[in-house]
Every structure is written in C-alpha cells, then in structure tokens.
Short mmCIF file of C-alpha atoms in Angstrom, two decimals:
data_model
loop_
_atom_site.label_atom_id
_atom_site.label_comp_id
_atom_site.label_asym_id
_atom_site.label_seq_id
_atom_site.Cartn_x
_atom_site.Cartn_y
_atom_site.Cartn_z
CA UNK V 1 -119.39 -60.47 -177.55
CA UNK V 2 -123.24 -60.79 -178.09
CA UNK V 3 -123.75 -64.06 -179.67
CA UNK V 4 -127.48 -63.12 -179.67
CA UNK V 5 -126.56 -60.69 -182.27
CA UNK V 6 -124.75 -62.73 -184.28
CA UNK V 7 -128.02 -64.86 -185.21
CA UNK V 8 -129.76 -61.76 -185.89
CA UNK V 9 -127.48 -61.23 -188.33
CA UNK V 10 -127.61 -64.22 -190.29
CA UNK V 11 -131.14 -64.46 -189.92
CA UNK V 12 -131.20 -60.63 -191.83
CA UNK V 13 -129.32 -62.46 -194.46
CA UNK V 14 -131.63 -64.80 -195.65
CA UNK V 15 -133.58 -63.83 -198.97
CA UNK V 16 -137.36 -63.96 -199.53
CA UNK V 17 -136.67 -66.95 -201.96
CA UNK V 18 -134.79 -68.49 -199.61
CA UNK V 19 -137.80 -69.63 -197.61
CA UNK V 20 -139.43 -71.63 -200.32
CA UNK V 21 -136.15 -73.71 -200.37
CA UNK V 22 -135.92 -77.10 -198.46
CA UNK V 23 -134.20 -76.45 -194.77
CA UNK V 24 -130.62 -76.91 -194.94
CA UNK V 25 -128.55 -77.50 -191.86
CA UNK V 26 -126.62 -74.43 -191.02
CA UNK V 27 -123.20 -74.60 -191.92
CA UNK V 28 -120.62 -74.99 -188.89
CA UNK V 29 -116.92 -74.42 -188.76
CA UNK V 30 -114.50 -75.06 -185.76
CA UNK V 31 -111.04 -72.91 -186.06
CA UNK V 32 -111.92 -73.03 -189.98
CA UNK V 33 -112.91 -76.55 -191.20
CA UNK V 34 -116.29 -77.44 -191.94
CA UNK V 35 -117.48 -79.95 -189.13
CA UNK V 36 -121.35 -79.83 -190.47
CA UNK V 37 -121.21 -83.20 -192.14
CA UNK V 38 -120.71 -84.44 -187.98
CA UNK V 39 -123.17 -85.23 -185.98
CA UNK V 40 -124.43 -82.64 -183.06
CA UNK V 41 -122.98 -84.94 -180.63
CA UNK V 42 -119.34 -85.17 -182.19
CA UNK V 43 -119.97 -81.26 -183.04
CA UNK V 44 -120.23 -80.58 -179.49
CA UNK V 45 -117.07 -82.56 -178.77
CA UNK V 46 -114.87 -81.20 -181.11
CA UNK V 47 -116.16 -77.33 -179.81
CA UNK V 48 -115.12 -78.88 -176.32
CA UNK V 49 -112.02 -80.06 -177.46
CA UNK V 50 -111.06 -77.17 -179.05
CA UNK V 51 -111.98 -74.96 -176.21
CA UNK V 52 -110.28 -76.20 -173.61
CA UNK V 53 -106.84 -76.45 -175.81
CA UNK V 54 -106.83 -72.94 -176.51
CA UNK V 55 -108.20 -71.45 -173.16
CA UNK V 56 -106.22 -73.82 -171.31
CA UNK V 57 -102.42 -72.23 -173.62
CA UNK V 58 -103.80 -68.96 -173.43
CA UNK V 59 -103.86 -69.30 -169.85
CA UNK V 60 -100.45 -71.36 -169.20
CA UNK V 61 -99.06 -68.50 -171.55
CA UNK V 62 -100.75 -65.51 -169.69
CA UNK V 63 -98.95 -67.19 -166.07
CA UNK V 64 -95.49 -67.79 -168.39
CA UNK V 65 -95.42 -63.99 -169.18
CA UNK V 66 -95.71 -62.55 -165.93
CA UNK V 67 -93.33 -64.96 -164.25
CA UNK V 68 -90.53 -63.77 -166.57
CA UNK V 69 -88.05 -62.01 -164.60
CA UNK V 70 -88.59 -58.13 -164.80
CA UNK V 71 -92.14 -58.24 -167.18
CA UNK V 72 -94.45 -57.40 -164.30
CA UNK V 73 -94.33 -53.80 -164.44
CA UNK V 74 -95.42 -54.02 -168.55
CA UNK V 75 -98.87 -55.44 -168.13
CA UNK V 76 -100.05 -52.60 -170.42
CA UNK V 77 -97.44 -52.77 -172.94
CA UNK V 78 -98.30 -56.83 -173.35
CA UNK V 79 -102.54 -55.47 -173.91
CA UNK V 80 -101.03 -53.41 -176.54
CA UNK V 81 -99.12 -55.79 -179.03
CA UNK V 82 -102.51 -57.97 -177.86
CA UNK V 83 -105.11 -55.32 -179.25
CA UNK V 84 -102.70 -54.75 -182.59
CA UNK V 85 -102.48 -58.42 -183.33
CA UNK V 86 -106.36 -59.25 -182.04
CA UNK V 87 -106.86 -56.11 -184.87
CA UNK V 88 -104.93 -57.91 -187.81
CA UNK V 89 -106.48 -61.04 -187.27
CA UNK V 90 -109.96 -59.63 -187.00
CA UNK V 91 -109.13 -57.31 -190.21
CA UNK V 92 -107.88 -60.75 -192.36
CA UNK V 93 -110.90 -62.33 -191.08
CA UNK V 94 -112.77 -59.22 -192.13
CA UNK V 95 -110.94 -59.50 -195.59
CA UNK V 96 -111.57 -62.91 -196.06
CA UNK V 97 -115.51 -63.76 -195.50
CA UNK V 98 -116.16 -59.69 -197.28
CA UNK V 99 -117.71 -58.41 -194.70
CA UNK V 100 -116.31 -54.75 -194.62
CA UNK V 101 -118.85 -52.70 -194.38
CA UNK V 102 -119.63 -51.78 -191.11
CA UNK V 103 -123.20 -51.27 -189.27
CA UNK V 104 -122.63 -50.14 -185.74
CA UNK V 105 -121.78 -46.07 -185.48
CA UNK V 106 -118.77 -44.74 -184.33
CA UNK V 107 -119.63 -43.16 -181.41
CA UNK V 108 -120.65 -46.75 -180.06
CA UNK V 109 -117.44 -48.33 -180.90
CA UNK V 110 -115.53 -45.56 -179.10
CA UNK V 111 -116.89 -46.60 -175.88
CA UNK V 112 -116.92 -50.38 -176.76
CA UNK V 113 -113.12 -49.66 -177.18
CA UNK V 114 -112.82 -48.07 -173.94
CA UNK V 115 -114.61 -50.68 -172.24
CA UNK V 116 -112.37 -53.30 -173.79
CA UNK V 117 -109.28 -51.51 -173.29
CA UNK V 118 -110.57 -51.53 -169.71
CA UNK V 119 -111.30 -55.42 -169.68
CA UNK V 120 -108.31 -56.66 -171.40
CA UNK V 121 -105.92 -54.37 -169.21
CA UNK V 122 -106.35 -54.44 -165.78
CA UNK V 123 -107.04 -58.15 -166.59
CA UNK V 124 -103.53 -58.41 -167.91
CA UNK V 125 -101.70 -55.77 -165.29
CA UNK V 126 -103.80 -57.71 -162.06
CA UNK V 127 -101.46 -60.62 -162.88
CA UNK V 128 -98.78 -58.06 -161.51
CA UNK V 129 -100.14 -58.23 -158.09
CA UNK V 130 -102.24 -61.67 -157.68
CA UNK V 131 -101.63 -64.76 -158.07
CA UNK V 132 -103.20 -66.69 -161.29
CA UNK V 133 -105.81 -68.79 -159.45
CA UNK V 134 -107.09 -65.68 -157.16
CA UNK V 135 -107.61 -63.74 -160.99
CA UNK V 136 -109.49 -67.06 -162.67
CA UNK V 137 -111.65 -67.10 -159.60
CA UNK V 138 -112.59 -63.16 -159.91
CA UNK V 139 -113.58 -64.15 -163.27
CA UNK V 140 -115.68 -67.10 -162.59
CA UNK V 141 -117.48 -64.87 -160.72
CA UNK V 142 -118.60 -62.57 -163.63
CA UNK V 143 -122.04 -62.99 -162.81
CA UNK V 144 -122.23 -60.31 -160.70
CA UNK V 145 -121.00 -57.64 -162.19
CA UNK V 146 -123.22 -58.71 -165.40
CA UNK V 147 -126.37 -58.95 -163.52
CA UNK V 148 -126.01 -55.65 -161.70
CA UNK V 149 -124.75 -53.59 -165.26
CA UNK V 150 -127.88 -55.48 -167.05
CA UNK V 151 -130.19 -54.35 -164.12
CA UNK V 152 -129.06 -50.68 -164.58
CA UNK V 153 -128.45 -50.89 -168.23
CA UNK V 154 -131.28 -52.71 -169.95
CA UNK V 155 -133.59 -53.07 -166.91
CA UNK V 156 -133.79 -56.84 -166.47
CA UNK V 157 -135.37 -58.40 -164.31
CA UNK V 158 -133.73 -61.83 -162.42
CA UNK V 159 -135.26 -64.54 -160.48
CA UNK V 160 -134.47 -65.14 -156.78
CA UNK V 161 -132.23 -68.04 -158.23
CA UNK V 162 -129.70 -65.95 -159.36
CA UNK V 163 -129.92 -63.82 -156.41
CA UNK V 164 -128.64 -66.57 -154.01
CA UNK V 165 -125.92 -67.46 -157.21
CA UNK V 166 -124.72 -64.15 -156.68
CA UNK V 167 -124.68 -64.40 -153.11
CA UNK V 168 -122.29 -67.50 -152.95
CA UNK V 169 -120.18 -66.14 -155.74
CA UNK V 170 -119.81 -63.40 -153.34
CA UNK V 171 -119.43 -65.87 -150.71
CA UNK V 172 -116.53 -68.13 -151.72
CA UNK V 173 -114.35 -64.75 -153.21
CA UNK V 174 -114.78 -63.46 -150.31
CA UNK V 175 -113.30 -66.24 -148.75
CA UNK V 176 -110.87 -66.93 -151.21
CA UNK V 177 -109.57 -63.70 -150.94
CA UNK V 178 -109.22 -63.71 -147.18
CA UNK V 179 -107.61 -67.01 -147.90
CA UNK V 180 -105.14 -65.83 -150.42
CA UNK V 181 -103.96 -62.66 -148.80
CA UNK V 182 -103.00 -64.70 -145.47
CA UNK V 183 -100.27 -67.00 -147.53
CA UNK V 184 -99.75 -65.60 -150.88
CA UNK V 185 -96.47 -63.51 -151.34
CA UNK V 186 -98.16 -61.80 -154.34
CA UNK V 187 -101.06 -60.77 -152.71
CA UNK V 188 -102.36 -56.93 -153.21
CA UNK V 189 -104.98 -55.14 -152.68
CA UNK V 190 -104.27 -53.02 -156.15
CA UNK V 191 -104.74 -56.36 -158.02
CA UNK V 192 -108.30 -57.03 -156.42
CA UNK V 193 -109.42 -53.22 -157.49
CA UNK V 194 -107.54 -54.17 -160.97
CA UNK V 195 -109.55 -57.28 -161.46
CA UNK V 196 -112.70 -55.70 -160.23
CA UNK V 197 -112.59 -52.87 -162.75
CA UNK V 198 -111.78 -55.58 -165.37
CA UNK V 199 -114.77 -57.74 -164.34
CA UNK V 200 -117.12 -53.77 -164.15
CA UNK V 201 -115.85 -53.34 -167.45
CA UNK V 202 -116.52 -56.70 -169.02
CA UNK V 203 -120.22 -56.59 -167.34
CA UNK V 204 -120.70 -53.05 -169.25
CA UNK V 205 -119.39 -54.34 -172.16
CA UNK V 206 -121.42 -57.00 -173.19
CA UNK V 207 -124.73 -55.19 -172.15
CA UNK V 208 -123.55 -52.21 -174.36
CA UNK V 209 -122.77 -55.43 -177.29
CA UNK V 210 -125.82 -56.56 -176.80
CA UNK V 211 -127.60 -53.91 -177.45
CA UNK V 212 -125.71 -52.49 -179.95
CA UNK V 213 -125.54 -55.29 -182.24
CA UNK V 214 -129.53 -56.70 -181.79
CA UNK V 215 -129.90 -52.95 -182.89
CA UNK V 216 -127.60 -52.79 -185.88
CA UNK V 217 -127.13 -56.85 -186.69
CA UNK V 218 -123.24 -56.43 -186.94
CA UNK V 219 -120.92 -59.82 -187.17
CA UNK V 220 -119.24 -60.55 -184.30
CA UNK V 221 -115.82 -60.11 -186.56
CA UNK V 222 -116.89 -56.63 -187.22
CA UNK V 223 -117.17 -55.14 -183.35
CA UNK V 224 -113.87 -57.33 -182.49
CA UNK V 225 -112.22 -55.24 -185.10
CA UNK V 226 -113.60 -51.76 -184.98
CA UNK V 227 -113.29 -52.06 -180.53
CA UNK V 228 -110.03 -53.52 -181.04
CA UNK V 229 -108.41 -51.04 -183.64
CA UNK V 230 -109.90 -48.29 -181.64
CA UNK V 231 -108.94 -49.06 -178.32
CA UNK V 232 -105.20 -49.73 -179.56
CA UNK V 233 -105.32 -46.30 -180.67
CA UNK V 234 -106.36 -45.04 -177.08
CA UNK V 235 -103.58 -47.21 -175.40
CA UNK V 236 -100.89 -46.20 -178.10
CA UNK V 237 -101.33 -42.52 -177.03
CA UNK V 238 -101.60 -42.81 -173.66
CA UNK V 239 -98.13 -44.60 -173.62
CA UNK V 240 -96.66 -42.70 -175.59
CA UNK V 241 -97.43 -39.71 -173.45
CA UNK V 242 -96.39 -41.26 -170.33
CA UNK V 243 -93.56 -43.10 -171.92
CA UNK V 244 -94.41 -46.30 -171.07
CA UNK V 245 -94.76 -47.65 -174.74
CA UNK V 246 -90.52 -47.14 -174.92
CA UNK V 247 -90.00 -48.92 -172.16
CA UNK V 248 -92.10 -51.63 -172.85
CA UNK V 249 -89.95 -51.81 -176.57
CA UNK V 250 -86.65 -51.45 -174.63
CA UNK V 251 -87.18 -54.49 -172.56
CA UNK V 252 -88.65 -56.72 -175.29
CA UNK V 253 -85.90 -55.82 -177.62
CA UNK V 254 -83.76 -57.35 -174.61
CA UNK V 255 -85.71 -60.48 -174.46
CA UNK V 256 -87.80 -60.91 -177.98
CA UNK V 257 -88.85 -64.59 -176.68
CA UNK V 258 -91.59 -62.35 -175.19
CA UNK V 259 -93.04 -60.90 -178.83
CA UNK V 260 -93.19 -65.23 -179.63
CA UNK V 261 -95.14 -65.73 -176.29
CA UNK V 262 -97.38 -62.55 -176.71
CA UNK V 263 -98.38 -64.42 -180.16
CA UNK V 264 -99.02 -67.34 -178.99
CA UNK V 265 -100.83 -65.46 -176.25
CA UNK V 266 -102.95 -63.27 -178.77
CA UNK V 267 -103.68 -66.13 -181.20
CA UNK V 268 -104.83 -69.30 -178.82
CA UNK V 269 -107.07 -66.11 -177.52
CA UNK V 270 -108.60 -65.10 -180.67
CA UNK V 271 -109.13 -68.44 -181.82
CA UNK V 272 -110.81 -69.58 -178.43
CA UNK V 273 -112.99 -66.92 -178.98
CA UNK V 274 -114.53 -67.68 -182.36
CA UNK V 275 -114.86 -71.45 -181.34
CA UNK V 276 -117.17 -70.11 -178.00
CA UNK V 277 -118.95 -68.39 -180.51
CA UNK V 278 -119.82 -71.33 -182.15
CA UNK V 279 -120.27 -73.67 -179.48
CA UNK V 280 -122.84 -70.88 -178.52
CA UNK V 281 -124.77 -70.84 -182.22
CA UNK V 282 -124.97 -74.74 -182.21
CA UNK V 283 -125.26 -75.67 -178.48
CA UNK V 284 -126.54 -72.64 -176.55
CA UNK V 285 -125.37 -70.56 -174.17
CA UNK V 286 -126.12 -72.90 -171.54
CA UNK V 287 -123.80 -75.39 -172.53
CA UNK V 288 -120.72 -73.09 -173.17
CA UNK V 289 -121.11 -71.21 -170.36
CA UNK V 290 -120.78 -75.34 -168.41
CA UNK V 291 -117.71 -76.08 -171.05
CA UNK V 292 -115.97 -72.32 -170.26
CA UNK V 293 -116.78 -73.00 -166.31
CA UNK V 294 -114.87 -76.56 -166.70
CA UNK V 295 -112.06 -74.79 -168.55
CA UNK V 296 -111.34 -72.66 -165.76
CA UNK V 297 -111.36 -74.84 -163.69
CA UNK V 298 -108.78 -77.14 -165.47
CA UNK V 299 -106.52 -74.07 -165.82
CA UNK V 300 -106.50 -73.75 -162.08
CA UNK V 301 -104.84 -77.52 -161.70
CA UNK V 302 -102.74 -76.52 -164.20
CA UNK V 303 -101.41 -73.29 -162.73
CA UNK V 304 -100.63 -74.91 -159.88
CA UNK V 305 -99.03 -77.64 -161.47
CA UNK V 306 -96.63 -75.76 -163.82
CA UNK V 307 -96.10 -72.38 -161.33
CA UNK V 308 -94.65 -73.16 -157.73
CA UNK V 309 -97.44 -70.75 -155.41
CA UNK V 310 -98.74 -71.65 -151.89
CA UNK V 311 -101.74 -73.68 -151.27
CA UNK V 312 -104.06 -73.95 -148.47
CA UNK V 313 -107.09 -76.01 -148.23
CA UNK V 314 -109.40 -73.03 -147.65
CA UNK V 315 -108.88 -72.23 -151.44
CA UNK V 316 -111.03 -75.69 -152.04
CA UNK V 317 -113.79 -74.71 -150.05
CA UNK V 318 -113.94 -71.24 -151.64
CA UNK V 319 -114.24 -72.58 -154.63
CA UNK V 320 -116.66 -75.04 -153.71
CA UNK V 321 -118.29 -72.02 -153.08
CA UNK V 322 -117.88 -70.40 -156.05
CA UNK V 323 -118.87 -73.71 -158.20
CA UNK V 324 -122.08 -73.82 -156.06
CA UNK V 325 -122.65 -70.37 -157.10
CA UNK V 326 -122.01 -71.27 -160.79
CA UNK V 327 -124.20 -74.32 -160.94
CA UNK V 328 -127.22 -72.30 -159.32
CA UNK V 329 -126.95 -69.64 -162.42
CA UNK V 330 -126.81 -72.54 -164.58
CA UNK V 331 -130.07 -74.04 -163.06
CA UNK V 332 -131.56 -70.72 -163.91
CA UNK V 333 -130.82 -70.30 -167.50
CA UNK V 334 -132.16 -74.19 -167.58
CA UNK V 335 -136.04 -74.25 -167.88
CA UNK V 336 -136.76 -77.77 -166.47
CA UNK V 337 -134.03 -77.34 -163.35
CA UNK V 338 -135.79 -73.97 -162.89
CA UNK V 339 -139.08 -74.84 -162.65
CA UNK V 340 -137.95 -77.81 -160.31
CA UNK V 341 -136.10 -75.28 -157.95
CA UNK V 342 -139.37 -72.88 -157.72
CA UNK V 343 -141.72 -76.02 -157.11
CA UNK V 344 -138.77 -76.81 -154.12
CA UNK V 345 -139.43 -72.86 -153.12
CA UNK V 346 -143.36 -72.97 -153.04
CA UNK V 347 -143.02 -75.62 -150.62
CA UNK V 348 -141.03 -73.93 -148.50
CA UNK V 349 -143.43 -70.93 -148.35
CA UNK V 350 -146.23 -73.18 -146.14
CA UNK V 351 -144.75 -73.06 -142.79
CA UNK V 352 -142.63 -69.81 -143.43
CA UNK V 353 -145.92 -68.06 -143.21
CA UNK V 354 -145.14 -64.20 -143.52
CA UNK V 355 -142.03 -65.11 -145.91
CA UNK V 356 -144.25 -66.90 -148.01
CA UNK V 357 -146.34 -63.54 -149.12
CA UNK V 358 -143.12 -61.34 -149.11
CA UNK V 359 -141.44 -63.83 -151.69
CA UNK V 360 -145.08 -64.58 -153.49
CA UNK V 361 -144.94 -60.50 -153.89
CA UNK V 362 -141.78 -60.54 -155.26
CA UNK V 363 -142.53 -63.16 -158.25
CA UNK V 364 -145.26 -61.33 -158.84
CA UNK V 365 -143.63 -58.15 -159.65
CA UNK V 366 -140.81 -59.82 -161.38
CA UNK V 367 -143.58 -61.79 -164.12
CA UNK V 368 -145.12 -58.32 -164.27
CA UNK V 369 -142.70 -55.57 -165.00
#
C-alpha cells in the first residue's frame, strides 16, 4: 500500500480553522491503543515490537500450512479464505472509523484486485515448490522488480546507487538459487516463475497504489477492502469453474485445524500490515523498510529452526549478498549516507579518466529529466 497517500489524506482532512489552532501531536495507535502519550523513541519500539511478532507468526504459520500432509496442491484455495477474511476485517475496520465512502473508481480497483490476487497467490502456491528461506529471499529482493515497474510506470529516475543495489540483489539470488536447487528436495523451477510473478505483481501494484491514491487521497483501509473484496470475487469464479474451490472444502472439512491456522494466518497478516503503516507515518519509510529487512531475516533462523530443510554454507554468502544489496538501497533513500557515497564516487572519477565523463553524463541527465 502507498503510505504516501495515506498522509495526503489526512492532510485533505484538516479544516481552514484548524490552522489557527495550536499544533497538536498527531495521534498514533499500534494494533488499536493509543501510544501518543509515548515518547518517539518508545513509539518506535513498540512499532518494532509489534512488527516482528506478527511477521515473524505469519511466517511460522505460512511454513506450518504447507508442511501439512496433503495441503500443497491448495495454495489457491488457502489465498481465498485469506482475501474473504483480509475483506471482513478491512470492512469492520471500514465500519468502525466511518469511512465508507469510497474515492478511487472502479475500474482502478479491478486491476488493483488482479494485481493482488496475483501477489498474494503465487506467493502462497510458490511455497508448493520452494523451500521457505529460497521464497523470503525472492522477496527481500523486491527492489528490483519495483524499480524497473516505477521506471516504466511513473518514469523515475534512480541514482547509480541503486543500480549496483540491484545488481547484488541480483547477485546473491542468483547464487542462492544455484545454491538451493543443488541440495533442496523441494526445489522447482515452477516455484521461481511463481515467486517472480508474485514479486512483478507486487512491483505493479504499489506503483499503480501510488498513483492512484496521491490522485484520489483514499485511506489505506479503503483500497485493502475494495482490492480485496474484488479480487476474492475473481478467485471464487475461477475455482469454481475449474473445481478447485470443492476440493479445497473437501480436504479442509477433513482437517478443519487448517480454517484455525488460515486465521491465525490472515489476522497476524492484517494486523502486521496496519502497524508498517504506522511505523511508516511516524518513523519513515527508511526505518521500516530496516525493521521489515530485520524481520525477514529473523524468520529465516526461525524456519530453519522449527522446519527440518538442508543447509549449505553458500546460502550465507548469498545472503550476504543480498543484505549488501539491501543496505546500499537503504544508503540511497538516506540523504547524508548518499551524499557521502557520491563524494566516495567523484573521487573515483580522477584517475578513471574516460569513466569519469561517461558517469558525470549520466548524473547530469538524471538531475535534469
């Protein structure tokens, strides 16, 4: 979701009276109780706190459902009872804070419900084919599919820093992969185009949020509820016509534990959502995007941990990798680590002599355009 849009919302909110009042400190609430009384510091904490609780049971529960005997081949029957619950939350949320009206047009939120369907289930159905770890790693490396859907969506423009982020991203799935398909039992190629779609999809999505809600100011609640009830209306009809929906019922009625996990599943999700959201409004992006990077991280350990799999030390150096990759995209969204890392580069372009006016052409066009 845009959290962008989400401030341009509550800015739009604000009466012309309201600016001769005294600045108040914006009220903040973590899964529902009002932390604003806390300090930033202990505000931040709690967001972290709560973060990696729910991200780290949504993922322990995500590994538990697909290691159930038999459940593999119903990865898009579990997105299904996820999009109807995700869709009765949102709606009760809706209800609650009487926000029903809704701003974006339909037409928008038909493809935003595509594009989620798409996310949520060939993120789910990967898990059929790949391992846990190999699908955390495809998403830590989200980057790339973002920067290449923003480049041909909204025409940005990115610095050479996240060029060479990409490029290690690239780098350590690469290896990874090579890694994990040598000693994995589970390996498949299927997954890998599975979780790529999921990650094209996800890239797509959030440019298409972005823009939709900076154009419309819609709450976050809203487009989770319209993209949610609409895309579990695409996925109810498709299994229905290919039968799939029955035979997803028929093996849950066998083992209804799974309904209880899928809840669990659906509501540490939802929740972990919402509490990004405001880690993002009070902290910034920056510092989310560090606390969600650490999360995945610690759901890694975990998985291997709690789920007997193979392990190699070439999956530590991938990641290394990976983490390299992450920490360069984080320099760039930091100003002061930025502008240290292009003072590093225009020393560099002395004795590369003919690099030097190739790269010097290249900032140029990118301050320009």
């Amino acid at each position: 979701m845009d959290h962008r849009g989400a401030t341009i919302l509550d800015v739009s909110k604000l009466r012309k009276s309201d600016s001769l009042l005294p600045e108040r400190r914006q009220e903040v609430t973590v899964l529902f109780v009002n932390v604003t009384h806390l300090s930033p510091n202990l505000q931040f904490f709690v967001c972290c706190v709560a973060v990696f609780i729910l991200y780290v049971i949504y993922g322990y529960l995500q590994e538990l459902i697909f290691t159930q005997e038999g459940f593999k081949p119903y990865g898009w029957y579990l997105t299904l009872v996820q999009f109807a619950m995700y869709t009765v939350m949102a709606y009760a949320e809706t209800r609650t804070l009487s926000t029903s009206k809704r701003r974006i047009p339909l037409k928008t939120y038909a493809l935003l419900a595509l594009l989620t369907l798409g996310t949520m289930g060939f993120s789910n159905s990967s898990l059929s084919y790949l391992n846990y770890p190999m699908q955390v790693i495809f998403k830590c490396c989200k980057l790339i599919p973002v920067m290449i859907g923003s480049i041909l969506i909204q025409r940005k423009k990115y610095k050479l820093v996240d060029f060479i982020a990409a490029f290690f991203m690239c780098a350590g799935l690469s290896y990874f992969t090579l890694a994990d398909s040598q000693i994995s039992p589970n390996f498949s190629l299927v997954g890998v185009a599975m979780i790529s779609c999921a990650l094209l999809c996800d890239a797509a999505i959030g440019n298409v949020q972005e823009k939709s809600m900076k154009t419309y100011a819609a709450s976050n609640t809203e487009v989770v509820l319209y993209s949610y009830s609409i895309g579990l209306l695409y996925l109810f009809v498709v299994m229905l016509f290919t039968g799939d929906f029955w035979n997803g019922v028929v093996f849950c009625a066998d083992k209804p534990q799974m309904y209880g996990y899928a809840f669990l599943f659906s509501l540490s999700g939802y929740l972990g959502v919402n509490v990004v959201l405001t880690l993002v409004r009070t902290c910034g992006a920056l510092a989310a995007v560090t606390v969600t990077t650490c999360r995945k991280a610690v759901s890694i350990i975990i998985s291997f941990i709690f789920f007997s799999k193979p392990f190699t030390i070439q999956y530590l150096w991938a990641g290394l990798l990976v983490v390299l990759g992450i920490y360069l995209n984080l320099m760039s969204k930091n100003q002061t680590l930025s502008s240290k890392f292009g003072s590093w580069m225009e020393t560099l372009k002395k004795p590369l002599g003919s690099w030097s006016y190739s790269y010097k052409r290249i900032r140029t066009i990118e301050t320009t355009v």
